[in-house]
Short mmCIF file of C-alpha atoms and ligand atoms in Angstrom, two decimals:
data_model
loop_
_atom_site.label_atom_id
_atom_site.label_comp_id
_atom_site.label_asym_id
_atom_site.label_seq_id
_atom_site.Cartn_x
_atom_site.Cartn_y
_atom_site.Cartn_z
CA UNK A 1 86.14 291.72 144.08
CA UNK A 2 85.91 295.31 145.15
CA UNK A 3 88.37 294.65 147.86
CA UNK A 4 90.75 292.89 145.49
CA UNK A 5 90.71 295.86 143.08
CA UNK A 6 91.45 298.48 145.77
CA UNK A 7 94.13 296.16 147.17
CA UNK A 8 95.63 296.10 143.55
CA UNK A 9 95.16 299.75 143.44
CA UNK A 10 97.04 300.23 146.58
CA UNK A 11 99.74 297.88 145.53
CA UNK A 12 100.20 299.67 142.11
CA UNK A 13 100.13 303.05 143.83
CA UNK A 14 102.82 301.83 146.11
CA UNK A 15 104.85 300.45 143.28
CA UNK A 16 104.41 303.75 141.39
CA UNK A 17 105.47 305.84 144.43
CA UNK A 18 108.41 303.34 144.93
CA UNK A 19 109.51 303.79 141.32
CA UNK A 20 108.95 307.53 141.74
CA UNK A 21 111.23 307.68 144.65
CA UNK A 22 113.91 305.56 142.95
CA UNK A 23 113.83 307.88 140.03
CA UNK A 24 114.18 310.70 142.33
CA UNK A 25 117.19 309.19 144.07
CA UNK A 26 118.70 308.66 140.65
CA UNK A 27 118.14 312.18 139.58
CA UNK A 28 119.60 313.27 142.98
CA UNK A 29 122.66 310.95 142.35
CA UNK A 30 123.07 312.27 138.87
CA UNK A 31 123.26 315.90 140.24
CA UNK A 32 125.86 314.72 142.66
CA UNK A 33 128.23 314.00 139.77
CA UNK A 34 130.23 317.05 138.52
CA UNK A 35 130.03 318.03 134.93
CA UNK A 36 133.00 320.51 135.03
CA UNK A 37 136.32 320.06 136.65
CA UNK A 38 138.76 322.92 137.61
CA UNK A 39 142.09 321.61 138.68
CA UNK A 40 144.45 324.16 140.29
CA UNK A 41 148.13 323.31 140.95
CA UNK A 42 150.34 325.72 142.92
CA UNK A 43 153.84 324.54 141.85
CA UNK A 44 155.89 324.01 144.82
CA UNK A 45 152.91 324.70 147.10
CA UNK A 46 153.18 322.82 150.43
CA UNK A 47 151.34 323.47 153.78
CA UNK A 48 153.63 326.22 154.86
CA UNK A 49 153.23 328.12 151.55
CA UNK A 50 149.53 327.89 152.35
CA UNK A 51 149.91 328.87 155.87
CA UNK A 52 151.35 332.19 154.78
CA UNK A 53 147.99 333.11 153.54
CA UNK A 54 146.59 332.92 157.08
CA UNK A 55 149.28 335.31 158.43
CA UNK A 56 150.30 337.60 155.49
CA UNK A 57 147.02 338.08 153.79
CA UNK A 58 144.79 340.91 154.93
CA UNK A 59 141.54 339.46 153.81
CA UNK A 60 140.23 335.90 154.44
CA UNK A 61 142.34 333.16 152.67
CA UNK A 62 140.32 331.42 149.96
CA UNK A 63 141.54 328.14 151.49
CA UNK A 64 138.93 328.78 154.09
CA UNK A 65 136.29 327.79 151.67
CA UNK A 66 137.11 324.30 151.71
CA UNK A 67 135.87 321.46 153.83
CA UNK A 68 137.09 318.36 152.12
CA UNK A 69 140.95 318.11 152.57
CA UNK A 70 143.34 315.34 152.13
CA UNK A 71 147.17 314.83 151.81
CA UNK A 72 149.24 313.41 148.87
CA UNK A 73 152.56 311.61 148.85
CA UNK A 74 154.26 313.37 145.75
CA UNK A 75 157.23 310.94 145.24
CA UNK A 76 157.94 309.96 141.74
CA UNK A 77 158.52 306.27 140.47
CA UNK A 78 162.26 306.79 140.74
CA UNK A 79 162.77 309.64 143.25
CA UNK A 80 161.38 310.20 146.77
CA UNK A 81 161.69 313.82 145.87
CA UNK A 82 159.86 314.42 142.52
CA UNK A 83 160.17 317.16 139.96
CA UNK A 84 157.32 318.79 138.25
CA UNK A 85 157.40 316.60 135.19
CA UNK A 86 157.02 313.36 136.99
CA UNK A 87 154.35 314.92 139.32
CA UNK A 88 152.52 316.47 136.58
CA UNK A 89 152.40 313.13 134.68
CA UNK A 90 150.93 311.38 137.88
CA UNK A 91 148.24 314.06 138.10
CA UNK A 92 147.43 313.87 134.22
CA UNK A 93 147.73 310.14 133.59
CA UNK A 94 147.23 308.35 136.89
CA UNK A 95 150.80 306.75 136.85
CA UNK A 96 153.91 307.73 138.69
CA UNK A 97 156.94 307.95 136.24
CA UNK A 98 160.75 308.91 136.26
CA UNK A 99 161.81 312.37 137.00
CA UNK A 100 161.95 314.70 133.87
CA UNK A 101 159.69 312.30 131.98
CA UNK A 102 156.43 313.76 130.55
CA UNK A 103 153.40 311.73 129.84
CA UNK A 104 155.34 308.50 129.57
CA UNK A 105 155.36 305.48 131.81
CA UNK A 106 158.42 304.11 133.58
CA UNK A 107 159.24 302.14 130.39
CA UNK A 108 158.99 305.35 128.22
CA UNK A 109 155.70 304.20 126.67
CA UNK A 110 153.16 306.93 126.02
CA UNK A 111 150.16 307.37 128.41
CA UNK A 112 146.86 309.10 127.62
CA UNK A 113 146.19 312.20 129.55
CA UNK A 114 143.10 313.02 131.25
CA UNK A 115 142.79 315.86 128.67
CA UNK A 116 142.74 313.44 125.74
CA UNK A 117 140.41 311.07 127.60
CA UNK A 118 137.76 313.76 128.47
CA UNK A 119 138.18 315.22 124.86
CA UNK A 120 136.92 311.79 123.61
CA UNK A 121 133.93 312.12 125.97
CA UNK A 122 133.09 315.45 124.42
CA UNK A 123 134.57 317.67 127.16
CA UNK A 124 136.02 321.13 126.41
CA UNK A 125 139.52 321.47 127.73
CA UNK A 126 141.79 324.36 128.81
CA UNK A 127 145.20 324.94 130.36
CA UNK A 128 146.50 328.04 132.05
CA UNK A 129 150.01 328.79 133.29
CA UNK A 130 152.19 331.70 133.99
CA UNK A 131 155.32 329.73 132.93
CA UNK A 132 155.82 328.60 129.28
CA UNK A 133 152.85 326.49 128.14
CA UNK A 134 155.41 323.94 127.15
CA UNK A 135 156.81 323.79 130.68
CA UNK A 136 156.65 320.68 132.71
CA UNK A 137 153.27 320.97 134.67
CA UNK A 138 151.05 322.08 131.63
CA UNK A 139 152.99 319.79 129.31
CA UNK A 140 152.02 316.81 131.33
CA UNK A 141 148.52 317.22 130.36
CA UNK A 142 149.02 316.87 126.52
CA UNK A 143 152.74 315.85 125.66
CA UNK A 144 154.77 312.70 125.77
CA UNK A 145 158.37 313.27 125.75
CA UNK A 146 161.41 311.66 127.63
CA UNK A 147 162.87 314.98 128.92
CA UNK A 148 161.01 318.03 129.96
CA UNK A 149 163.44 320.39 128.36
CA UNK A 150 162.34 319.16 124.86
CA UNK A 151 160.17 322.27 124.72
CA UNK A 152 160.25 322.63 121.00
CA UNK A 153 158.88 319.09 120.55
CA UNK A 154 156.41 319.82 123.39
CA UNK A 155 155.09 322.84 121.36
CA UNK A 156 154.71 320.73 118.28
CA UNK A 157 152.57 318.41 120.31
CA UNK A 158 150.45 321.24 121.71
CA UNK A 159 149.45 322.22 118.18
CA UNK A 160 147.83 318.88 117.60
CA UNK A 161 146.48 318.40 121.04
CA UNK A 162 143.11 320.22 120.14
CA UNK A 163 142.98 322.06 123.53
CA UNK A 164 140.26 324.68 123.41
CA UNK A 165 141.86 327.27 125.60
CA UNK A 166 145.58 327.78 126.19
CA UNK A 167 147.16 330.66 128.16
CA UNK A 168 150.83 331.22 129.20
CA UNK A 169 154.20 331.85 127.81
CA UNK A 170 156.68 330.11 125.67
CA UNK A 171 156.31 332.03 122.37
CA UNK A 172 159.95 331.18 121.23
CA UNK A 173 159.18 327.59 121.12
CA UNK A 174 156.66 328.21 118.49
CA UNK A 175 158.11 331.10 116.44
CA UNK A 176 161.86 331.09 116.98
CA UNK A 177 162.64 327.38 116.46
CA UNK A 178 165.68 325.42 115.40
CA UNK A 179 163.73 323.82 112.55
CA UNK A 180 162.50 327.34 111.36
CA UNK A 181 158.92 326.51 111.36
CA UNK A 182 156.32 329.02 112.74
CA UNK A 183 153.94 326.89 114.75
CA UNK A 184 151.65 329.87 115.21
CA UNK A 185 150.76 329.47 111.57
CA UNK A 186 149.86 325.90 112.26
CA UNK A 187 147.72 326.95 115.28
CA UNK A 188 145.94 329.51 112.95
CA UNK A 189 145.34 326.61 110.50
CA UNK A 190 143.96 324.58 113.21
CA UNK A 191 141.53 327.52 113.75
CA UNK A 192 142.93 329.05 116.72
CA UNK A 193 142.50 332.70 117.58
CA UNK A 194 145.97 333.77 118.74
CA UNK A 195 146.94 336.67 121.04
CA UNK A 196 150.58 337.26 121.71
CA UNK A 197 150.04 340.36 123.83
CA UNK A 198 147.63 339.99 126.54
CA UNK A 199 144.32 338.23 127.76
CA UNK A 200 141.86 339.95 125.37
CA UNK A 201 138.25 339.06 126.05
CA UNK A 202 136.70 336.02 124.43
CA UNK A 203 134.59 337.22 121.37
CA UNK A 204 133.34 333.98 119.88
CA UNK A 205 132.85 331.09 122.42
CA UNK A 206 132.98 328.52 119.60
CA UNK A 207 136.63 329.49 118.62
CA UNK A 208 139.66 327.95 120.11
CA UNK A 209 141.90 330.42 121.89
CA UNK A 210 145.82 330.50 122.37
CA UNK A 211 147.22 333.40 124.44
CA UNK A 212 150.96 332.92 124.33
CA UNK A 213 152.05 336.21 125.65
CA UNK A 214 155.82 335.93 126.58
CA UNK A 215 158.91 334.58 124.82
CA UNK A 216 159.54 332.45 127.88
CA UNK A 217 157.75 332.63 131.21
CA UNK A 218 155.76 335.62 132.25
CA UNK A 219 157.35 338.17 134.65
CA UNK A 220 157.21 337.60 138.40
CA UNK A 221 154.02 339.01 140.10
CA UNK A 222 156.01 341.50 142.30
CA UNK A 223 158.01 342.60 139.08
CA UNK A 224 154.88 343.63 137.16
CA UNK A 225 153.13 340.46 135.72
CA UNK A 226 149.63 342.05 136.52
CA UNK A 227 146.58 340.05 136.71
CA UNK A 228 147.20 337.43 134.02
CA UNK A 229 146.46 334.40 136.12
CA UNK A 230 143.12 335.82 137.32
CA UNK A 231 142.27 337.13 133.98
CA UNK A 232 143.30 333.96 132.06
CA UNK A 233 141.24 331.88 134.49
CA UNK A 234 138.12 334.10 133.98
CA UNK A 235 138.38 334.08 130.27
CA UNK A 236 139.05 330.22 130.35
CA UNK A 237 135.90 329.68 132.34
CA UNK A 238 133.78 331.98 130.03
CA UNK A 239 134.98 330.13 127.01
CA UNK A 240 134.78 326.62 128.29
CA UNK A 241 131.41 326.91 130.14
CA UNK A 242 129.76 327.85 126.90
CA UNK A 243 129.70 324.19 126.22
CA UNK A 244 126.93 322.00 127.64
CA UNK A 245 129.10 318.84 127.71
CA UNK A 246 131.23 319.99 130.64
CA UNK A 247 134.97 321.01 130.75
CA UNK A 248 138.34 320.20 132.32
CA UNK A 249 140.43 323.18 133.06
CA UNK A 250 143.90 323.16 134.68
CA UNK A 251 145.31 326.33 136.12
CA UNK A 252 148.88 326.54 137.34
CA UNK A 253 150.45 328.94 139.84
CA UNK A 254 153.90 328.22 138.44
CA UNK A 255 156.24 330.67 140.58
CA UNK A 256 155.40 329.45 144.04
CA UNK A 257 158.11 326.90 143.12
CA UNK A 258 160.47 329.62 141.91
CA UNK A 259 160.08 331.66 145.05
CA UNK A 260 161.03 328.54 147.10
CA UNK A 261 164.16 327.94 144.80
CA UNK A 262 165.04 331.52 145.16
CA UNK A 263 164.46 331.40 149.03
CA UNK A 264 162.63 334.81 148.54
CA UNK A 265 160.00 335.69 151.07
CA UNK A 266 158.52 338.66 149.11
CA UNK A 267 158.40 336.78 145.91
CA UNK A 268 156.74 333.82 147.68
CA UNK A 269 153.83 335.90 149.32
CA UNK A 270 153.33 337.88 145.97
CA UNK A 271 152.86 334.53 144.08
CA UNK A 272 150.58 333.03 146.72
CA UNK A 273 148.38 336.15 146.73
CA UNK A 274 148.16 335.92 142.94
CA UNK A 275 147.21 332.35 143.15
CA UNK A 276 144.62 333.22 145.76
CA UNK A 277 143.06 335.80 143.31
CA UNK A 278 142.78 333.10 140.68
CA UNK A 279 141.19 330.66 143.31
CA UNK A 280 138.72 333.43 144.07
CA UNK A 281 137.66 333.40 140.40
CA UNK A 282 137.13 329.63 140.39
CA UNK A 283 135.33 329.44 143.72
CA UNK A 284 132.97 332.11 142.47
CA UNK A 285 132.43 330.19 139.48
CA UNK A 286 131.51 326.99 141.51
CA UNK A 287 128.97 329.15 143.36
CA UNK A 288 127.23 329.94 140.14
CA UNK A 289 127.78 326.64 138.67
CA UNK A 290 127.47 324.05 141.40
CA UNK A 291 127.93 321.14 139.16
CA UNK A 292 131.66 321.86 139.28
CA UNK A 293 134.28 320.11 140.87
CA UNK A 294 137.13 322.30 142.16
CA UNK A 295 140.44 320.68 143.37
CA UNK A 296 143.50 322.73 144.57
CA UNK A 297 146.70 321.16 145.45
CA UNK A 298 150.46 321.26 144.92
CA UNK A 299 152.56 319.15 142.86
CA UNK A 300 155.38 319.03 145.55
CA UNK A 301 156.72 321.33 148.12
CA UNK A 302 159.65 323.61 147.43
CA UNK A 303 162.15 325.34 149.82
CA UNK A 304 161.46 323.41 152.92
CA UNK A 305 159.31 326.47 154.05
CA UNK A 306 158.22 326.97 157.52
CA UNK A 307 156.49 329.95 159.22
CA UNK A 308 158.31 330.57 162.50
CA UNK A 309 159.14 333.20 165.03
CA UNK A 310 159.65 336.78 163.98
CA UNK A 311 161.39 339.65 165.51
CA UNK A 312 158.64 340.20 168.06
CA UNK A 313 155.95 337.98 169.62
CA UNK A 314 153.38 339.50 167.25
CA UNK A 315 155.39 338.65 164.12
CA UNK A 316 156.09 335.53 162.13
CA UNK A 317 158.92 335.12 159.65
CA UNK A 318 159.34 332.75 156.59
CA UNK A 319 162.23 330.19 156.86
CA UNK A 320 163.75 328.25 153.95
CA UNK A 321 165.28 325.12 154.83
CA UNK A 322 166.50 324.27 151.40
CA UNK A 323 166.47 325.91 147.86
CA UNK A 324 165.38 322.46 146.27
CA UNK A 325 162.09 320.42 146.26
CA UNK A 326 161.30 318.32 149.26
CA UNK A 327 159.32 315.09 150.07
CA UNK A 328 156.73 316.72 152.23
CA UNK A 329 153.19 315.65 151.96
CA UNK A 330 151.15 318.24 150.26
CA UNK A 331 147.57 319.05 151.02
CA UNK A 332 144.52 318.57 148.51
CA UNK A 333 141.46 320.83 148.90
CA UNK A 334 138.17 319.68 147.05
CA UNK A 335 134.81 321.45 146.75
CA UNK A 336 131.64 320.58 145.00
CA UNK A 337 130.13 317.12 143.79
CA UNK A 338 132.77 314.19 144.15
CA UNK A 339 134.82 316.25 146.71
CA UNK A 340 134.43 313.66 149.47
CA UNK A 341 136.62 311.40 147.35
CA UNK A 342 139.60 313.63 148.05
CA UNK A 343 139.70 313.11 151.78
CA UNK A 344 142.42 311.10 153.43
CA UNK A 345 145.95 310.16 152.63
CA UNK A 346 146.98 308.81 149.14
CA UNK A 347 149.39 309.27 146.37
CA UNK A 348 149.51 312.10 143.68
CA UNK A 349 148.56 309.74 140.88
CA UNK A 350 145.30 308.90 142.60
CA UNK A 351 144.10 312.48 141.89
CA UNK A 352 143.62 311.36 138.36
CA UNK A 353 141.65 308.30 139.35
CA UNK A 354 139.44 310.21 141.77
CA UNK A 355 138.60 312.83 139.14
CA UNK A 356 137.54 309.98 136.61
CA UNK A 357 135.76 308.28 139.39
CA UNK A 358 133.80 311.49 140.31
CA UNK A 359 132.85 312.03 136.61
CA UNK A 360 131.71 308.48 136.05
CA UNK A 361 129.70 307.93 139.23
ZN1 LIG B 576 160.85 323.44 141.16
#
């Protein structure tokens, strides 16, 4: 009898320890799932734009912080060479669509964006851009219109999108509209704190914030924009991280694309350095908050940029092969829980599915 009891004791101990290790594994697996997502898009940022930061930046490039790297095909449903509307829609909805279309499928039917899906799960959401907040890339995360130029309609849709933190330009689409409405009043009625001048510090983390600080886009970095992108990213993280339910933040370095269109080397380097400054803020945040998945990519390449021979053997020079977007594959950098999902070759639309998978695991 004694033997039987001690055997039982051993078995139940074994079962207990087995259960114990199972629950430990579950806890460990749970910790592997990210709670927060920071998604940074360098508009027009291909591999050569990133390469410039390894030759033209005096300090270490922020891209050195990443181990998990993949490549995306950026083509849209209709064009090998995408525009930012179709590319943004692929990121935000998981479906490729037609060029110029925002938040719609190929048949012009509305698609739910990752912002609205995560809002339903209790996430805080934020969008930061230096172009108009109604411009193609940020608009893809909340709007549904057949053409990206319908920015007054897009502004109307932003008012009802319930996004917790908004920063960028585009004031005229809110307060100088053809219909005479002043949407800033609607934002106030929806309990937004509005700042039309600068990124002032967050005072009450339970308020929603809309910083819409320029009539159209903000100035170019080398023409006096200052630290808007970095400061807005910092304030967004302060505001959004106050919630324990997790958050989704999209940050766009919008003018890397414009520099490619302009075939302007100085413009390009200034915008890349500015994007790096915002990345530094995000990377520092992931160090303090390791349950954050950070993804950095471009929506397409612009300018057919290459870094080639300079005037001497110690110099390189930036060459532009076109003033248009290209079909180049674009790298994806990921860091934090779920980042291994982002390795390999895939399509731009898969980023959406990988984020959802990382959050659901
Ligand atoms: Zn462009």
